[in-house]
PDB file of C-alpha atoms in Angstrom:
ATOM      1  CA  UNK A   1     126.521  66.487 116.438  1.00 94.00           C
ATOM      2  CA  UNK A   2     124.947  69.489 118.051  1.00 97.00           C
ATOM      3  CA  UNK A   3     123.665  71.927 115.468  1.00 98.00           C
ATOM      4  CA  UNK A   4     123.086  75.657 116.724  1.00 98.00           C
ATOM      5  CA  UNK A   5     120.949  77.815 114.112  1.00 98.00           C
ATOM      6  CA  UNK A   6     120.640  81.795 115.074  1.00 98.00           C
ATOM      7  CA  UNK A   7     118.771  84.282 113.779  1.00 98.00           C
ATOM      8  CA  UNK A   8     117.103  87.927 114.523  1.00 98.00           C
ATOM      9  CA  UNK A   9     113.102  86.913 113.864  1.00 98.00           C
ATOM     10  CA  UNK A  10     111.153  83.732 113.295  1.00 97.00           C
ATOM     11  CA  UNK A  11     111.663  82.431 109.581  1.00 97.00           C
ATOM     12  CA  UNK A  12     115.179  84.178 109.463  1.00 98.00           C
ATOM     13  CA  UNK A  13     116.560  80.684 109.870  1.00 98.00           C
ATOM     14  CA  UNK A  14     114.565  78.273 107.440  1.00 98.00           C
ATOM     15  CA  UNK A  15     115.263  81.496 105.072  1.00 98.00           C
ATOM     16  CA  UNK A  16     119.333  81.034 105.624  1.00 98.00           C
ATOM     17  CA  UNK A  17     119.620  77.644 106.474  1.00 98.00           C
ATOM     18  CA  UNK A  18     116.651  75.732 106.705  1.00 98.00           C
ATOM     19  CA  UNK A  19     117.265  73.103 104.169  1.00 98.00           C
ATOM     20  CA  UNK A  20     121.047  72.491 105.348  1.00 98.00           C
ATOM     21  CA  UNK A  21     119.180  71.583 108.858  1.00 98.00           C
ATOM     22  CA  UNK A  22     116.732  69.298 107.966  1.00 98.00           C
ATOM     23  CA  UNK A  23     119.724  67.643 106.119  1.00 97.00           C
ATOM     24  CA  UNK A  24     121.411  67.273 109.126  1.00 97.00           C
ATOM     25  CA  UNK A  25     117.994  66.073 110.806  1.00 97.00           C
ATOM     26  CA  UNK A  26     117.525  63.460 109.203  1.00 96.00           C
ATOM     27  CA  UNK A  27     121.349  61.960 109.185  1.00 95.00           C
ATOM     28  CA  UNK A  28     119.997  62.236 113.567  1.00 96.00           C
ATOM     29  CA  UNK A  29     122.029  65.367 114.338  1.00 97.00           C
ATOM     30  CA  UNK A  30     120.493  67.589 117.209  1.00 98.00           C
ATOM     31  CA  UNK A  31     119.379  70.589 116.102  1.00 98.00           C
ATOM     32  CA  UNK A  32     118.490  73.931 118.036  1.00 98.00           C
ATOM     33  CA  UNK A  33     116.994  77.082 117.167  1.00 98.00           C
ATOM     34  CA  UNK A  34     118.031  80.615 118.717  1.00 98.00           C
ATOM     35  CA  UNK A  35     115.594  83.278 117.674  1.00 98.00           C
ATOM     36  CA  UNK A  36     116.639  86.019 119.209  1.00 97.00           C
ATOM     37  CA  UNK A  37     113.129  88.516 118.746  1.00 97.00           C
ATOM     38  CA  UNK A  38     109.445  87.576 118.196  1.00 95.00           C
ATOM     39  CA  UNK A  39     109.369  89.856 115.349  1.00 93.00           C
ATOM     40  CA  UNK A  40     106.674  92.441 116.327  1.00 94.00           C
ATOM     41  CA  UNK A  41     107.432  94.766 113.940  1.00 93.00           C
ATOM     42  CA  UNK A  42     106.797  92.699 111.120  1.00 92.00           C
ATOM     43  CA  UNK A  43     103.262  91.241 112.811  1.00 92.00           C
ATOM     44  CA  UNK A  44     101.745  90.382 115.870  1.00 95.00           C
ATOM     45  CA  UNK A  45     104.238  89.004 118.098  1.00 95.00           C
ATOM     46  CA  UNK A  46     101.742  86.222 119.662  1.00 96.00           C
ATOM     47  CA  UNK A  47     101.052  85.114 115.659  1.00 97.00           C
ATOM     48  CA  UNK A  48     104.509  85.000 115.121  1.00 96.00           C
ATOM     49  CA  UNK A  49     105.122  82.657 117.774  1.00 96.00           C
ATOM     50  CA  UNK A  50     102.784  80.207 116.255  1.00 97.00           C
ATOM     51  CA  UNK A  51     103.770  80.367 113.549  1.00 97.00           C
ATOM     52  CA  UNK A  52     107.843  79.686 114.521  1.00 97.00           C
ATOM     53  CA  UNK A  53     106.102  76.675 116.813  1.00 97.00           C
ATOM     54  CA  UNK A  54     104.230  75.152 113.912  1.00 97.00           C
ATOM     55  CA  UNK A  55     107.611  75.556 111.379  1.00 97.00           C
ATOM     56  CA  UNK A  56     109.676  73.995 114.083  1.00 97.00           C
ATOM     57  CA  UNK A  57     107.110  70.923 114.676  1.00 96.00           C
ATOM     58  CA  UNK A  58     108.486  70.302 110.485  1.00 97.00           C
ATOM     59  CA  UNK A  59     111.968  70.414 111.445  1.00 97.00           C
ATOM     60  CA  UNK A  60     111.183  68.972 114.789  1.00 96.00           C
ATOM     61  CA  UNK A  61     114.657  70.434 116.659  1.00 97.00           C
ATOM     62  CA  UNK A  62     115.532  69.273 120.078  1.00 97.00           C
ATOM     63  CA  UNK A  63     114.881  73.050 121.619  1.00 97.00           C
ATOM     64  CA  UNK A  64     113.480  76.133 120.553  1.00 97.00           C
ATOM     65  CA  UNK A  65     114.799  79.036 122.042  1.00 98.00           C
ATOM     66  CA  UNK A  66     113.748  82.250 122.329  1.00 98.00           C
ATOM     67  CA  UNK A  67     116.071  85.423 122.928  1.00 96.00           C
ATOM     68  CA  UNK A  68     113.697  87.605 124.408  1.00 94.00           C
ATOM     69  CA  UNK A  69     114.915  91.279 123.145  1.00 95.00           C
ATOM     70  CA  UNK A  70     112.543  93.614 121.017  1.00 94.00           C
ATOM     71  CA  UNK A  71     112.038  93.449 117.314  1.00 94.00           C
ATOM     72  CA  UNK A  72     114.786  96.156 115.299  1.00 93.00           C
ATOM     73  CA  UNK A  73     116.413  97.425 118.610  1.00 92.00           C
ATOM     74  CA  UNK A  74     119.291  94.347 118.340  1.00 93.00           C
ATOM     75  CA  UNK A  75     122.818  96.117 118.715  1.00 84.00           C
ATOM     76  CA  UNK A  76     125.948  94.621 118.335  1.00 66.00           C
ATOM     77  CA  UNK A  77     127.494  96.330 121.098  1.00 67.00           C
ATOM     78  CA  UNK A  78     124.741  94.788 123.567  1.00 72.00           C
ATOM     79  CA  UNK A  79     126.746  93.105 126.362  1.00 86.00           C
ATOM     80  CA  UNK A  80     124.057  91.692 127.477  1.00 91.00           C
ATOM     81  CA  UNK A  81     123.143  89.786 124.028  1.00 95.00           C
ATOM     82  CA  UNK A  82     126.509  88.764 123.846  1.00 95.00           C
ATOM     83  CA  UNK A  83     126.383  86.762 126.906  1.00 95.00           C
ATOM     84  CA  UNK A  84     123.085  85.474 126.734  1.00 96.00           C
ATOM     85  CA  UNK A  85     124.390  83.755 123.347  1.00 97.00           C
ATOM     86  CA  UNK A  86     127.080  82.595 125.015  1.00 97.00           C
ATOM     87  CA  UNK A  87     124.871  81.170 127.799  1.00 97.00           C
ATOM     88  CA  UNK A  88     123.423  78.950 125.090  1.00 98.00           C
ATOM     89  CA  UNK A  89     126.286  78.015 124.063  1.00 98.00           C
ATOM     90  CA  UNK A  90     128.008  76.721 126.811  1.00 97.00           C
ATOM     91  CA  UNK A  91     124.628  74.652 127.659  1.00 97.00           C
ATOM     92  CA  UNK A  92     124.077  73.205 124.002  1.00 96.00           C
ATOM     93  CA  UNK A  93     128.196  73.233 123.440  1.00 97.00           C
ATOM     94  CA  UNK A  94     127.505  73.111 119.629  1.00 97.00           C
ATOM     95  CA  UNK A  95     129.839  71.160 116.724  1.00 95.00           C
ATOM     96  CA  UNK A  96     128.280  73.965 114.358  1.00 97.00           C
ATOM     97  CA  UNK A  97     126.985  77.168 114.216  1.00 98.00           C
ATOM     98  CA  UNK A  98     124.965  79.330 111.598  1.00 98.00           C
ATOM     99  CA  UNK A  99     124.009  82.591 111.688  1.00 98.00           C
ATOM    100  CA  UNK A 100     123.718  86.274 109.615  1.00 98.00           C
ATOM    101  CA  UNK A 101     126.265  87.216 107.558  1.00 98.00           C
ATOM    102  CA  UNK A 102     127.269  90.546 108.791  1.00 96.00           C
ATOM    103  CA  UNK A 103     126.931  92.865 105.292  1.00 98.00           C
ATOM    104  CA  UNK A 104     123.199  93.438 105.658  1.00 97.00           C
ATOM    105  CA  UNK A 105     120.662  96.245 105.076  1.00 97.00           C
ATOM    106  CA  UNK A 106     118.423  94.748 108.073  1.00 96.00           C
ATOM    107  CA  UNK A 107     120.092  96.344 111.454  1.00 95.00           C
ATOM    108  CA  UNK A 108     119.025  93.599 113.817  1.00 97.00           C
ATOM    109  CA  UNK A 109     120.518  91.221 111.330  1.00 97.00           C
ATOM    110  CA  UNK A 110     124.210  92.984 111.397  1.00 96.00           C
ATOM    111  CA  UNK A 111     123.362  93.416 115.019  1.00 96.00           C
ATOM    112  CA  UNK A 112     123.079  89.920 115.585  1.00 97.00           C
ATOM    113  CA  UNK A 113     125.920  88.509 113.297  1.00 97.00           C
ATOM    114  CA  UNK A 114     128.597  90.581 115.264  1.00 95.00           C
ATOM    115  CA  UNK A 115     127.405  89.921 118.517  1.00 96.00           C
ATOM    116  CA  UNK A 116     127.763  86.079 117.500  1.00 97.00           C
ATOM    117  CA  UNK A 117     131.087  86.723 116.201  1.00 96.00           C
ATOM    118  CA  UNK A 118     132.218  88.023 119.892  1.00 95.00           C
ATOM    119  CA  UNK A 119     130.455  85.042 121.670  1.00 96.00           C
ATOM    120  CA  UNK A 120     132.085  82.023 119.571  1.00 96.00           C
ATOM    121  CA  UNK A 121     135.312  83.148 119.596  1.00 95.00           C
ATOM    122  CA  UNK A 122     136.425  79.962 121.192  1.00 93.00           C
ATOM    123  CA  UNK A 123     133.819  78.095 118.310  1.00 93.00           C
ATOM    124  CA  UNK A 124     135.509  75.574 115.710  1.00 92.00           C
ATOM    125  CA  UNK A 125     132.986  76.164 113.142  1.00 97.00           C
ATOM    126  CA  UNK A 126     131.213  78.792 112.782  1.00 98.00           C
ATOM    127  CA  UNK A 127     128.851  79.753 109.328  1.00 98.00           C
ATOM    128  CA  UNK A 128     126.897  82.681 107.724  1.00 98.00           C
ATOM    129  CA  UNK A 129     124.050  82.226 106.041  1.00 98.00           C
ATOM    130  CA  UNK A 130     121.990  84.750 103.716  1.00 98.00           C
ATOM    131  CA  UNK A 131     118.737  86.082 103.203  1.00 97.00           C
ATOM    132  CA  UNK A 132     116.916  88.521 100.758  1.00 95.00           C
ATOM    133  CA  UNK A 133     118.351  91.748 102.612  1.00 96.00           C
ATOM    134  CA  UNK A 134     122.207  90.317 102.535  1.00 98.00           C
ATOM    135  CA  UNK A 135     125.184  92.391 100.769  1.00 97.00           C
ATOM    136  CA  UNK A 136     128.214  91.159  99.401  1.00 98.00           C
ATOM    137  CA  UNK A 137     127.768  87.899  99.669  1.00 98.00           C
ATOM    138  CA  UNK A 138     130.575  85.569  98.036  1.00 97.00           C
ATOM    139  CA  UNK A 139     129.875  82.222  99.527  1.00 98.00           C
ATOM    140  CA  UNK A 140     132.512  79.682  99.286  1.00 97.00           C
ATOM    141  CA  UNK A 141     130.430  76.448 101.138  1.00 97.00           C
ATOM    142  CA  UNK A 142     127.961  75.021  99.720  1.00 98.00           C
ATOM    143  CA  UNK A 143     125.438  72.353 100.934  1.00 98.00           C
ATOM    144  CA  UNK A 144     123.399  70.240  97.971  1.00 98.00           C
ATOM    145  CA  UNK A 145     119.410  69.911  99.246  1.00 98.00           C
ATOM    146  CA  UNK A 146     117.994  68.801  96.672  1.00 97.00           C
ATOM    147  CA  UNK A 147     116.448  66.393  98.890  1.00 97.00           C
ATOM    148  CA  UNK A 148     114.881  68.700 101.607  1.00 98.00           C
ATOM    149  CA  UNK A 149     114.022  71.976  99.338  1.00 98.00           C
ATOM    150  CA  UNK A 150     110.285  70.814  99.991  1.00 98.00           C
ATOM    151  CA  UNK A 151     110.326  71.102 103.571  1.00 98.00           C
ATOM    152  CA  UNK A 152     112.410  74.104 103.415  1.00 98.00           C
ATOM    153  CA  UNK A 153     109.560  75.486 101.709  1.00 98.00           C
ATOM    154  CA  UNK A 154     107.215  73.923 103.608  1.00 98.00           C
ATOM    155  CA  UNK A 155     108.689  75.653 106.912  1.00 98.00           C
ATOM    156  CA  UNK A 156     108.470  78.917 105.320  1.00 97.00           C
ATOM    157  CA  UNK A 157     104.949  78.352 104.439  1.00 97.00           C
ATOM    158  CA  UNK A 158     103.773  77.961 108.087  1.00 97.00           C
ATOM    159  CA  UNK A 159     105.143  81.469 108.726  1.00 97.00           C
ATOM    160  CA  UNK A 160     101.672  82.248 106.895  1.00 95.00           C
ATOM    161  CA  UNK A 161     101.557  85.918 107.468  1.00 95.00           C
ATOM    162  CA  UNK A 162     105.012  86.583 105.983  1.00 94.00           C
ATOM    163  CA  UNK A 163     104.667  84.913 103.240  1.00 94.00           C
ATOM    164  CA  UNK A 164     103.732  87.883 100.700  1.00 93.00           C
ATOM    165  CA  UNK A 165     105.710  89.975 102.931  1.00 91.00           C
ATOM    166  CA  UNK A 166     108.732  90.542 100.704  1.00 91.00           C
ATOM    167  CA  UNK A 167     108.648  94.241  99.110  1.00 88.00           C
ATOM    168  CA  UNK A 168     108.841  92.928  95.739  1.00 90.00           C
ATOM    169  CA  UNK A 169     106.066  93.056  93.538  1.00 87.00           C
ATOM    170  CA  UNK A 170     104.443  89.843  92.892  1.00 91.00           C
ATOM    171  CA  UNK A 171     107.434  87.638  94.567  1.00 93.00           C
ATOM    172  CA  UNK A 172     106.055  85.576  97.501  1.00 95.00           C
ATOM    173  CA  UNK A 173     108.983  84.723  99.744  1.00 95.00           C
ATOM    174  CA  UNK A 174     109.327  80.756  98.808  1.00 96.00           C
ATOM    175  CA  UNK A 175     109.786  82.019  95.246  1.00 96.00           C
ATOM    176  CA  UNK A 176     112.996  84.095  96.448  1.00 96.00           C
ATOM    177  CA  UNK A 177     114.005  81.193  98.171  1.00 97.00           C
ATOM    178  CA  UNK A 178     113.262  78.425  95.353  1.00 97.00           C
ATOM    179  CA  UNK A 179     114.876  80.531  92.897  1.00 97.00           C
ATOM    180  CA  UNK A 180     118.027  81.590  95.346  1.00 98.00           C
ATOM    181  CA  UNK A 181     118.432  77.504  95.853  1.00 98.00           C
ATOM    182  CA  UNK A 182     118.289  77.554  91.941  1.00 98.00           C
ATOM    183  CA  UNK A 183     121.338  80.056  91.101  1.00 98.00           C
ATOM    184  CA  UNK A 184     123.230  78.982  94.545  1.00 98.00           C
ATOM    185  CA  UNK A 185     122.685  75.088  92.956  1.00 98.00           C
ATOM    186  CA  UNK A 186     124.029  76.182  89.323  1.00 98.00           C
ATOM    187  CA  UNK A 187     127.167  77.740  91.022  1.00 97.00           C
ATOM    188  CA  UNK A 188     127.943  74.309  93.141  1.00 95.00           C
ATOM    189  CA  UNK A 189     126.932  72.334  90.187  1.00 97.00           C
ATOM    190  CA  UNK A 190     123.050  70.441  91.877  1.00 98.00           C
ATOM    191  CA  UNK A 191     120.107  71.342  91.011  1.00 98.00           C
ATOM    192  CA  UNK A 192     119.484  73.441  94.588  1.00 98.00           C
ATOM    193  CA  UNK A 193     121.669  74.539  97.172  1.00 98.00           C
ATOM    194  CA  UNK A 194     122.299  76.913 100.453  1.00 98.00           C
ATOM    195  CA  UNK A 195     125.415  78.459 100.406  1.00 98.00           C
ATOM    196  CA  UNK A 196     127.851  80.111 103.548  1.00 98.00           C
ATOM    197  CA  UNK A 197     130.519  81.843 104.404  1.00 98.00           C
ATOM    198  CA  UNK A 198     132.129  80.587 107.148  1.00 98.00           C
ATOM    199  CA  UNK A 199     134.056  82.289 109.736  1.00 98.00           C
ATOM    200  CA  UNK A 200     135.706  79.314 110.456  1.00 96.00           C
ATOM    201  CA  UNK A 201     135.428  75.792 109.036  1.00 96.00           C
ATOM    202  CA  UNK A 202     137.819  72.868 110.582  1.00 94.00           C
ATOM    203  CA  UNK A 203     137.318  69.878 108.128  1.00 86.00           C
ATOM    204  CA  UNK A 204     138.255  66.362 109.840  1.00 72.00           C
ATOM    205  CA  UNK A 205     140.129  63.518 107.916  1.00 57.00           C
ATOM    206  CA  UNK A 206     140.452  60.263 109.614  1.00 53.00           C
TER     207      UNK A 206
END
């Protein structure tokens, strides 16, 4: 299968879904990254880069793409964002998609999530993941990585300069992560998990 992951900066997707990928990496799925901004306001664009490049060499996806629009200026009534996704997706014509849930205090994030919404309308399955600025989240899919929370981490720890970058006193951001896998793991019964909402699921039974 073709595996699409979106999201708004660099380490926005091994935050969300980065464990769930390298699942599906190593059962030989393709996987592709869309990050849609190089971050800039969070850091120095050209070290953000780098940093993306070395996470992705871990994951090792069949293309990283970049979106090319500025850091916290996303909107979700951007035509032009809306077609470039779906430029993307009619080259990569992906089995699954993740992406931002919509309820988020981060504006390029809600930005981002709706503008994905508009471009896979003709999608099968399409799946939001969350992050440490997410609202309202009630997930109802679950994915059991109890096998790849190690190089989940490990991706986030070769976005070096975000690491302690969190707001929260004394929380580095692989301990929100860790301990998110922990509580999402407890609620799907395994001892770590990601968990989605998806927009749409289609489950085949042969």
């Amino acid at each position: 299968m073709n595996i699409l992951a979106i999201g708004a900066h660099p380490d926005d997707i091994e935050v969300g879904c980065g464990g769930t990928l390298a699942k599906y990496a190593r059962s030989g799925h393709e996987i592709y990254l869309l990050v849609m901004t190089e971050g800039s306001m969070g850091g120095k664009a050209d070290v953000r880069k780098k940093e993306q490049a070395r996470s992705a060499k871990l994951l090792k996806p069949r293309e990283m793409i970049w979106g090319g629009y500025r850091d916290t200026l996303l909107t979700p009534h951007m035509n032009r964002m809306v077609h470039d996704i779906e430029t993307v997706l009619k080259k990569i014509v992906p089995d699954f998609i993740f992406v931002h849930y919509e309820d988020d205090t981060h504006q390029d994030h809600r930005a981002l999530a709706k503008a994905t919404v508009s471009a896979t309308r003709y999608v099968r399955n399409v799946i939001f993941y969350e992050g440490p600025t997410t609202q309202n989240f009630a997930p109802t899919l679950f994915v059991d990585i109890r096998e790849t929370i190690d190089e989940k981490i490990s991706m986030l720890l070769a976005h070096r300069s975000q690491v302690r970058k969190t707001n929260i006193e004394g929380l580095s951001i692989t301990d929100i992560v860790r301990s998110t896998a922990v509580f999402r793991g407890i609620q799907g019964r395994v001892p770590f998990a990601e968990a989605f909402v998806p927009l749409r699921l289609f489950i085949n039974v042969t």
